[in-house]
Amino acid sequence: MQGSTVDSGQTALNYQTEAIASGHHGEHPDHRIFGVIMFLVAESMIFLGLFAAYLTFKLNTPDWRPEGESELELLLPGINTLILIASSFVLHQGDSAIKKNNQAGLRIWFGATALMGAVFLCGQIYEYFHLPFGLKSNLFASTFYVLTGFHGLHVLFGLLLILGVLWRSRKSDHYNSEHHFGVEAAELYWHFVDVVWIVLFTLLYLL
Amino acid sequence: MAQTQVPPEAAKAAHATGNGGPEWRKYISFSTDHKVIGIQYLVTTFLFFLVGGALATAVRTELATPQADFVSRELYNSLFTVHATVMIFLWIVPAGTGGFGNYLIPLMIGARDMAFPKLNAVAFWMIPPGGILLLSSFFVGAPGAGWTSYPPLSTVSGQAGEMIWILSVLILGTSSILGAINFLVTIIKMRMPGMGYNQMPLFCWAMLSASALILLSTPVLAGALILLSFDLIVGTTFFNPTGGGDPIVYQHMFWFYSHPAVYIMILPMFGMISEILPVHARKPIFGYKAIAYSSLAISFLGLIVWAHHMFTSGTPAWLRMFFMITTMIIAVPTGIKVFSWLATLWGGKLRLNSALLFGMGFVSMFVIGGLSGIMVASVPFDIHVHDTYFVVAHLHYVLFGGSMFGIYSGLYHWFPKMTGRMLNETWGKIHFVLTLVGFNMCFLPMHWLGLQGMPRRVAEYDPEFATINLVCTIGSYILAVSTIPFIINAVWSWIYGTKATGNPWQALTLEWQTASPPPVENFYDEPVLWSGPYDYGTDLLQPGEDKSVEELLAEVNANPG
Ligand code: HEM
Ligand SMILES: [Cu+2]
């Protein structure tokens, strides 16, 4: 490189100690969390693309929610939304618990989150069966079902992650204040699903 | 500059990777070694390149005469659709990122492996099923709506084949996203101590930029394909105007991926060329920082110019201006790279071997494609040549001329590192000449075809275009034949070639500081950053002096500081 040389004080000397520990065939926890974040960036882009498509359809269609279907009941999805948002906070308690080596706390809070997530999904399915329009009724209905359905799949996946953490935490030494990558990854994912829902809810129900 | 260690001696190269069992076995296993995975990618994608090439030859054979007499029109549509899909999603993208990226990045940054070795293997093993799935579509009526798969055409014709197309592109896209996550984490987190971003080899910069593009754009394609498959299977009307939908939305989502995709394909090649030219010109790269940062600039600009593919899709005039101007601005960072490469070659002690020949071929072909790119970027001209053979010429110069010459150059350059054997130079030069002649004979005349108005994607055409088309077809046959010397050379040399030393080209990046092929965890001793990657000991070498790296290192060791 033009002119700039390497700081020799920093080069090979501590390679053995540091880089081998992290560059080895095992997966370093720091790297894994960073990897999860990258994955969530990719996921966000799928949703961003779908949201952009939704907005374009909406802006180009004169009566976006056709007569007779204009009433999207807000009560049920509203409650659902509150449950999902609350669950993010509940889940965070579990993460704090394990950082204090509190295994029981982890199980309780994660169990509660799983329950709330399941309630959300049931609510969504209940709503699907009681809406006055179907997947192919019109463009609005199609985007509504595809977007909420795609999000629902993400909730389901997040739920599975949480259940996976619960399953593993049966063994009392599986997670502790030092090693809790699984806990953190599930938490990050769940927050992500939550944030996406808030945007989705605003777009589909409120605007 | 005062680091005082010698790279591992060739003596250690003797028992490089041996861990029992025949050597080739590891290439068909679920290995988590980035080097094995890189070679798996390169070999697999090369096989798909041959498949794509066979399809291309069939396409050109059909076009040898003005009538549709070789295959039916439907089959013709499927041939060029699958040809393009294979070339893009199964050859250039996975070979550039998955193949070279996996092989080189950990070596170049002094890491033992990628950040997530298992994920890496998973990403690779999605490629063969994805590719076989795509090809299997020929049994049920292959997709025929072009590699862009625009609705409404894609939702009314050849449903089963179209669905297979969507599925396989989703699989291949997922693989490429998983790969990109791995590259980003590896490059950002796992550089050896002392290697700041500005000491990083340029290939890593290019891969960083390409991976960021993959991460941000590929998911949008997935979104488009999800909506498209609902239209296709369920009968929703997202992209169908009769149901209130809008096909243009698909085009936007598609090109939001596929324009960046051309940079996903070309950035790794840019990176490789930036590695290869200085080594074989025996001269430091000119403008390291300019090349490094222009990769980032290209990534950013690449994300905001997609609608230059939609000048004739009813895009409003003011928007067309925006996309025209931003597109033309990309020429600036690209031009910076080209000028830096030329300045690197200028006055260098060129070793005119196959790697450098293909490297220079890359630069010249890419420049031609870039120039026609500026032409089609200007709206009035594009309206004239859109969907004609001019665009076909442009895209093949950049994609095929650019990417393929780049990949070949990389293969010649790193073959000794990968296999521990040298490629045969004579065969390499025959390969180069045939490729260069065949390529230009095939694609240069297409500019004229396009300017005279021959539309693309048709099986029969006006007889006035017959002669030029025949020339193109003959060129394509030469191109097809040109792969034979390469295949013979690669297979023969891999088994019987002259043994390569750790550093046959006297190169300075870290991958050459270990045995060829490198041992399982890459380095016996910790690698040493004894200068920036391209210094070529310029501050050590007297004018007119020609010393090997080993000699220079010995000198540095003798009087540190
Ligand atoms: C990085 C290398 C490049 C690659 C791999 C590439 C690839 C392609 C491809 C594949 C197409 C045709 C897409 C299709 O309709 O099927 C295309 C069209 C186009 N390219 Fe490029 N390109 C590159 C560089 C450039 C540059 C440097 C410019 C302008 C400065 C440019 C401007 C355009 C425009 C405006 C079109 C649309 C033409 C039309 O459809 O009428 N490209 N390119
Ligand atoms: Cu483009």
PDB file of C-alpha atoms in Angstrom, chain B residues 83-275:
ATOM      1  CA  HIS B  83     -28.878 -20.663 -19.823  1.00  0.00           C
ATOM      2  CA  ALA B  84     -28.941 -17.214 -18.222  1.00  0.00           C
ATOM      3  CA  THR B  85     -30.146 -18.516 -14.879  1.00  0.00           C
ATOM      4  CA  VAL B  86     -27.431 -21.145 -14.734  1.00  0.00           C
ATOM      5  CA  MET B  87     -24.702 -18.713 -15.733  1.00  0.00           C
ATOM      6  CA  ILE B  88     -25.717 -16.092 -13.211  1.00  0.00           C
ATOM      7  CA  PHE B  89     -26.954 -18.028 -10.202  1.00  0.00           C
ATOM      8  CA  LEU B  90     -24.878 -21.169 -10.567  1.00  0.00           C
ATOM      9  CA  TRP B  91     -21.627 -19.982 -12.056  1.00  0.00           C
ATOM     10  CA  ILE B  92     -20.580 -16.385 -11.694  1.00  0.00           C
ATOM     11  CA  VAL B  93     -22.169 -15.500  -8.350  1.00  0.00           C
ATOM     12  CA  PRO B  94     -21.231 -18.686  -6.465  1.00  0.00           C
ATOM     13  CA  ALA B  95     -17.810 -19.025  -8.109  1.00  0.00           C
ATOM     14  CA  GLY B  96     -16.779 -15.459  -7.341  1.00  0.00           C
ATOM     15  CA  THR B  97     -18.107 -15.202  -3.825  1.00  0.00           C
ATOM     16  CA  GLY B  98     -18.399 -18.793  -2.624  1.00  0.00           C
ATOM     17  CA  GLY B  99     -15.435 -20.173  -4.517  1.00  0.00           C
ATOM     18  CA  PHE B 100     -12.710 -17.584  -4.356  1.00  0.00           C
ATOM     19  CA  GLY B 101     -14.140 -15.814  -1.324  1.00  0.00           C
ATOM     20  CA  ASN B 102     -14.126 -18.934   0.785  1.00  0.00           C
ATOM     21  CA  TYR B 103     -10.785 -20.102  -0.375  1.00  0.00           C
ATOM     22  CA  LEU B 104      -8.940 -16.836  -0.080  1.00  0.00           C
ATOM     23  CA  ILE B 105     -10.398 -14.671   2.637  1.00  0.00           C
ATOM     24  CA  PRO B 106      -9.311 -16.602   5.736  1.00  0.00           C
ATOM     25  CA  LEU B 107      -5.861 -17.104   4.209  1.00  0.00           C
ATOM     26  CA  MET B 108      -5.549 -13.461   3.267  1.00  0.00           C
ATOM     27  CA  ILE B 109      -6.495 -12.144   6.680  1.00  0.00           C
ATOM     28  CA  GLY B 110      -4.483 -14.704   8.585  1.00  0.00           C
ATOM     29  CA  ALA B 111      -7.422 -16.593  10.075  1.00  0.00           C
ATOM     30  CA  ARG B 112      -7.712 -20.333  10.560  1.00  0.00           C
ATOM     31  CA  ASP B 113     -11.119 -20.628   8.957  1.00  0.00           C
ATOM     32  CA  MET B 114     -14.295 -18.719   8.270  1.00  0.00           C
ATOM     33  CA  ALA B 115     -16.304 -17.477  11.236  1.00  0.00           C
ATOM     34  CA  PHE B 116     -18.982 -20.154  10.845  1.00  0.00           C
ATOM     35  CA  PRO B 117     -17.517 -23.252   9.213  1.00  0.00           C
ATOM     36  CA  LYS B 118     -20.651 -25.368   9.458  1.00  0.00           C
ATOM     37  CA  LEU B 119     -22.870 -22.658   8.063  1.00  0.00           C
ATOM     38  CA  ASN B 120     -20.353 -22.371   5.275  1.00  0.00           C
ATOM     39  CA  ALA B 121     -20.709 -26.019   4.371  1.00  0.00           C
ATOM     40  CA  VAL B 122     -24.491 -25.742   4.532  1.00  0.00           C
ATOM     41  CA  ALA B 123     -24.391 -22.794   2.138  1.00  0.00           C
ATOM     42  CA  PHE B 124     -22.322 -24.791  -0.313  1.00  0.00           C
ATOM     43  CA  TRP B 125     -24.486 -27.868  -0.137  1.00  0.00           C
ATOM     44  CA  MET B 126     -27.514 -25.855  -1.171  1.00  0.00           C
ATOM     45  CA  ILE B 127     -25.932 -25.228  -4.571  1.00  0.00           C
ATOM     46  CA  PRO B 128     -25.984 -28.706  -6.154  1.00  0.00           C
ATOM     47  CA  PRO B 129     -29.629 -29.433  -5.256  1.00  0.00           C
ATOM     48  CA  GLY B 130     -30.649 -25.936  -6.348  1.00  0.00           C
ATOM     49  CA  GLY B 131     -28.915 -26.424  -9.679  1.00  0.00           C
ATOM     50  CA  ILE B 132     -30.203 -29.925 -10.276  1.00  0.00           C
ATOM     51  CA  LEU B 133     -33.695 -28.748  -9.425  1.00  0.00           C
ATOM     52  CA  LEU B 134     -33.428 -26.001 -12.011  1.00  0.00           C
ATOM     53  CA  LEU B 135     -32.185 -28.340 -14.718  1.00  0.00           C
ATOM     54  CA  SER B 136     -34.827 -30.927 -13.888  1.00  0.00           C
ATOM     55  CA  SER B 137     -37.402 -28.402 -15.040  1.00  0.00           C
ATOM     56  CA  PHE B 138     -36.651 -29.515 -18.608  1.00  0.00           C
ATOM     57  CA  PHE B 139     -38.666 -32.640 -17.846  1.00  0.00           C
ATOM     58  CA  VAL B 140     -41.827 -30.747 -16.982  1.00  0.00           C
ATOM     59  CA  GLY B 141     -41.541 -27.835 -19.382  1.00  0.00           C
ATOM     60  CA  ALA B 142     -38.708 -25.522 -18.457  1.00  0.00           C
ATOM     61  CA  PRO B 143     -39.364 -21.861 -17.597  1.00  0.00           C
ATOM     62  CA  GLY B 144     -39.407 -19.672 -20.669  1.00  0.00           C
ATOM     63  CA  ALA B 145     -40.002 -16.164 -19.375  1.00  0.00           C
ATOM     64  CA  GLY B 146     -36.358 -15.154 -19.322  1.00  0.00           C
ATOM     65  CA  TRP B 147     -34.087 -15.000 -16.306  1.00  0.00           C
ATOM     66  CA  THR B 148     -35.955 -11.867 -15.230  1.00  0.00           C
ATOM     67  CA  SER B 149     -39.186 -13.859 -15.065  1.00  0.00           C
ATOM     68  CA  TYR B 150     -41.341 -10.782 -15.610  1.00  0.00           C
ATOM     69  CA  PRO B 151     -45.024 -11.172 -14.912  1.00  0.00           C
ATOM     70  CA  PRO B 152     -47.528 -11.384 -16.495  1.00  0.00           C
ATOM     71  CA  LEU B 153     -45.612 -13.614 -18.921  1.00  0.00           C
ATOM     72  CA  SER B 154     -44.136 -15.692 -16.121  1.00  0.00           C
ATOM     73  CA  THR B 155     -47.512 -16.301 -14.509  1.00  0.00           C
ATOM     74  CA  VAL B 156     -49.334 -17.410 -17.624  1.00  0.00           C
ATOM     75  CA  SER B 157     -46.875 -19.726 -19.326  1.00  0.00           C
ATOM     76  CA  GLY B 158     -45.184 -22.936 -18.251  1.00  0.00           C
ATOM     77  CA  GLN B 159     -46.413 -22.926 -14.680  1.00  0.00           C
ATOM     78  CA  ALA B 160     -44.551 -25.951 -13.367  1.00  0.00           C
ATOM     79  CA  GLY B 161     -41.255 -24.875 -14.866  1.00  0.00           C
ATOM     80  CA  GLU B 162     -41.722 -21.352 -13.587  1.00  0.00           C
ATOM     81  CA  MET B 163     -42.383 -22.625 -10.075  1.00  0.00           C
ATOM     82  CA  ILE B 164     -39.244 -24.713 -10.216  1.00  0.00           C
ATOM     83  CA  TRP B 165     -37.357 -21.634 -11.356  1.00  0.00           C
ATOM     84  CA  ILE B 166     -38.637 -19.674  -8.363  1.00  0.00           C
ATOM     85  CA  LEU B 167     -37.792 -22.451  -5.927  1.00  0.00           C
ATOM     86  CA  SER B 168     -34.293 -22.946  -7.167  1.00  0.00           C
ATOM     87  CA  VAL B 169     -33.552 -19.223  -7.231  1.00  0.00           C
ATOM     88  CA  LEU B 170     -34.816 -19.009  -3.652  1.00  0.00           C
ATOM     89  CA  ILE B 171     -32.522 -21.855  -2.639  1.00  0.00           C
ATOM     90  CA  LEU B 172     -29.527 -20.319  -4.407  1.00  0.00           C
ATOM     91  CA  GLY B 173     -30.333 -16.899  -2.993  1.00  0.00           C
ATOM     92  CA  THR B 174     -30.482 -18.268   0.526  1.00  0.00           C
ATOM     93  CA  SER B 175     -27.146 -19.920   0.008  1.00  0.00           C
ATOM     94  CA  SER B 176     -25.637 -16.671  -1.132  1.00  0.00           C
ATOM     95  CA  ILE B 177     -27.070 -14.754   1.844  1.00  0.00           C
ATOM     96  CA  LEU B 178     -25.661 -17.311   4.286  1.00  0.00           C
ATOM     97  CA  GLY B 179     -22.316 -17.018   2.549  1.00  0.00           C
ATOM     98  CA  ALA B 180     -22.399 -13.232   2.748  1.00  0.00           C
ATOM     99  CA  ILE B 181     -23.105 -13.287   6.491  1.00  0.00           C
ATOM    100  CA  ASN B 182     -20.084 -15.502   6.901  1.00  0.00           C
ATOM    101  CA  PHE B 183     -17.845 -13.213   4.841  1.00  0.00           C
ATOM    102  CA  LEU B 184     -18.944 -10.089   6.665  1.00  0.00           C
ATOM    103  CA  VAL B 185     -18.363 -11.579  10.094  1.00  0.00           C
ATOM    104  CA  THR B 186     -15.065 -13.119   9.063  1.00  0.00           C
ATOM    105  CA  ILE B 187     -13.654  -9.976   7.490  1.00  0.00           C
ATOM    106  CA  ILE B 188     -14.877  -7.632  10.186  1.00  0.00           C
ATOM    107  CA  LYS B 189     -14.065  -9.762  13.225  1.00  0.00           C
ATOM    108  CA  MET B 190     -11.291 -12.142  12.352  1.00  0.00           C
ATOM    109  CA  ARG B 191      -8.473 -10.184  10.787  1.00  0.00           C
ATOM    110  CA  MET B 192      -5.185 -11.021  12.426  1.00  0.00           C
ATOM    111  CA  PRO B 193      -4.001  -8.534  15.012  1.00  0.00           C
ATOM    112  CA  GLY B 194      -2.275  -5.610  13.366  1.00  0.00           C
ATOM    113  CA  MET B 195      -4.251  -5.856  10.147  1.00  0.00           C
ATOM    114  CA  GLY B 196      -6.390  -2.763  10.067  1.00  0.00           C
ATOM    115  CA  TYR B 197      -8.821  -2.186   7.265  1.00  0.00           C
ATOM    116  CA  ASN B 198      -6.136  -0.299   5.405  1.00  0.00           C
ATOM    117  CA  GLN B 199      -3.739  -3.229   5.484  1.00  0.00           C
ATOM    118  CA  MET B 200      -6.370  -5.596   4.187  1.00  0.00           C
ATOM    119  CA  PRO B 201      -5.798  -7.087   0.722  1.00  0.00           C
ATOM    120  CA  LEU B 202      -7.998  -5.485  -1.908  1.00  0.00           C
ATOM    121  CA  PHE B 203      -9.802  -8.736  -2.570  1.00  0.00           C
ATOM    122  CA  CYS B 204     -11.124  -8.565   0.992  1.00  0.00           C
ATOM    123  CA  TRP B 205     -12.345  -5.026   0.430  1.00  0.00           C
ATOM    124  CA  ALA B 206     -14.133  -6.163  -2.675  1.00  0.00           C
ATOM    125  CA  MET B 207     -15.677  -9.115  -0.872  1.00  0.00           C
ATOM    126  CA  LEU B 208     -16.739  -6.876   1.986  1.00  0.00           C
ATOM    127  CA  SER B 209     -18.550  -4.622  -0.475  1.00  0.00           C
ATOM    128  CA  ALA B 210     -20.048  -7.505  -2.419  1.00  0.00           C
ATOM    129  CA  SER B 211     -21.253  -9.229   0.745  1.00  0.00           C
ATOM    130  CA  ALA B 212     -22.920  -6.059   1.956  1.00  0.00           C
ATOM    131  CA  LEU B 213     -24.727  -5.874  -1.377  1.00  0.00           C
ATOM    132  CA  ILE B 214     -25.842  -9.488  -1.120  1.00  0.00           C
ATOM    133  CA  LEU B 215     -27.110  -8.927   2.391  1.00  0.00           C
ATOM    134  CA  LEU B 216     -29.118  -5.868   1.454  1.00  0.00           C
ATOM    135  CA  SER B 217     -30.469  -6.798  -1.949  1.00  0.00           C
ATOM    136  CA  THR B 218     -30.985 -10.559  -2.227  1.00  0.00           C
ATOM    137  CA  PRO B 219     -33.762 -10.628   0.397  1.00  0.00           C
ATOM    138  CA  VAL B 220     -35.788  -8.178  -1.673  1.00  0.00           C
ATOM    139  CA  LEU B 221     -35.681 -10.626  -4.569  1.00  0.00           C
ATOM    140  CA  ALA B 222     -36.932 -13.282  -2.185  1.00  0.00           C
ATOM    141  CA  GLY B 223     -39.850 -10.998  -1.306  1.00  0.00           C
ATOM    142  CA  ALA B 224     -40.674 -10.522  -4.987  1.00  0.00           C
ATOM    143  CA  LEU B 225     -40.505 -14.258  -5.614  1.00  0.00           C
ATOM    144  CA  ILE B 226     -42.808 -14.991  -2.674  1.00  0.00           C
ATOM    145  CA  LEU B 227     -45.418 -12.669  -4.137  1.00  0.00           C
ATOM    146  CA  LEU B 228     -44.855 -14.083  -7.617  1.00  0.00           C
ATOM    147  CA  SER B 229     -45.371 -17.629  -6.441  1.00  0.00           C
ATOM    148  CA  PHE B 230     -48.664 -16.652  -4.827  1.00  0.00           C
ATOM    149  CA  ASP B 231     -49.771 -15.236  -8.167  1.00  0.00           C
ATOM    150  CA  LEU B 232     -48.616 -18.398  -9.843  1.00  0.00           C
ATOM    151  CA  ILE B 233     -50.035 -21.036  -7.527  1.00  0.00           C
ATOM    152  CA  VAL B 234     -52.885 -19.480  -5.609  1.00  0.00           C
ATOM    153  CA  GLY B 235     -54.031 -17.046  -8.262  1.00  0.00           C
ATOM    154  CA  THR B 236     -53.639 -13.810  -6.322  1.00  0.00           C
ATOM    155  CA  THR B 237     -53.153 -10.706  -8.433  1.00  0.00           C
ATOM    156  CA  PHE B 238     -50.177  -8.865  -6.976  1.00  0.00           C
ATOM    157  CA  PHE B 239     -48.641  -8.438 -10.396  1.00  0.00           C
ATOM    158  CA  ASN B 240     -51.723  -8.896 -12.505  1.00  0.00           C
ATOM    159  CA  PRO B 241     -53.440  -5.710 -13.670  1.00  0.00           C
ATOM    160  CA  THR B 242     -56.760  -7.453 -14.276  1.00  0.00           C
ATOM    161  CA  GLY B 243     -57.029  -7.985 -10.521  1.00  0.00           C
ATOM    162  CA  GLY B 244     -55.778  -4.521  -9.611  1.00  0.00           C
ATOM    163  CA  GLY B 245     -52.138  -5.569  -9.291  1.00  0.00           C
ATOM    164  CA  ASP B 246     -49.095  -3.968 -10.840  1.00  0.00           C
ATOM    165  CA  PRO B 247     -46.400  -5.840 -12.821  1.00  0.00           C
ATOM    166  CA  ILE B 248     -44.098  -2.842 -12.527  1.00  0.00           C
ATOM    167  CA  VAL B 249     -43.772  -3.460  -8.793  1.00  0.00           C
ATOM    168  CA  TYR B 250     -42.222  -6.799  -9.624  1.00  0.00           C
ATOM    169  CA  GLN B 251     -39.752  -5.092 -11.944  1.00  0.00           C
ATOM    170  CA  HIS B 252     -38.731  -2.698  -9.205  1.00  0.00           C
ATOM    171  CA  MET B 253     -38.227  -5.461  -6.675  1.00  0.00           C
ATOM    172  CA  PHE B 254     -36.447  -7.653  -9.197  1.00  0.00           C
ATOM    173  CA  TRP B 255     -33.993  -4.981 -10.276  1.00  0.00           C
ATOM    174  CA  PHE B 256     -33.422  -3.825  -6.745  1.00  0.00           C
ATOM    175  CA  TYR B 257     -31.708  -7.171  -6.464  1.00  0.00           C
ATOM    176  CA  SER B 258     -30.508  -7.757  -9.973  1.00  0.00           C
ATOM    177  CA  HIS B 259     -28.740  -4.521 -10.608  1.00  0.00           C
ATOM    178  CA  PRO B 260     -26.676  -4.908  -7.419  1.00  0.00           C
ATOM    179  CA  ALA B 261     -26.301  -8.526  -8.501  1.00  0.00           C
ATOM    180  CA  VAL B 262     -24.166  -7.427 -11.424  1.00  0.00           C
ATOM    181  CA  TYR B 263     -21.832  -5.815  -8.909  1.00  0.00           C
ATOM    182  CA  ILE B 264     -22.068  -8.874  -6.687  1.00  0.00           C
ATOM    183  CA  MET B 265     -20.687 -10.699  -9.699  1.00  0.00           C
ATOM    184  CA  ILE B 266     -18.096  -8.184 -10.749  1.00  0.00           C
ATOM    185  CA  LEU B 267     -16.737  -6.933  -7.397  1.00  0.00           C
ATOM    186  CA  PRO B 268     -14.985 -10.202  -6.516  1.00  0.00           C
ATOM    187  CA  MET B 269     -13.413 -10.080  -9.972  1.00  0.00           C
ATOM    188  CA  PHE B 270     -12.307  -6.491  -9.375  1.00  0.00           C
ATOM    189  CA  GLY B 271     -10.754  -7.719  -6.157  1.00  0.00           C
ATOM    190  CA  MET B 272      -8.953 -10.610  -7.764  1.00  0.00           C
ATOM    191  CA  ILE B 273      -7.597  -8.474 -10.558  1.00  0.00           C
ATOM    192  CA  SER B 274      -6.292  -6.014  -7.995  1.00  0.00           C
ATOM    193  CA  GLU B 275      -4.400  -8.919  -6.432  1.00  0.00           C
TER     194      GLU B 275
END
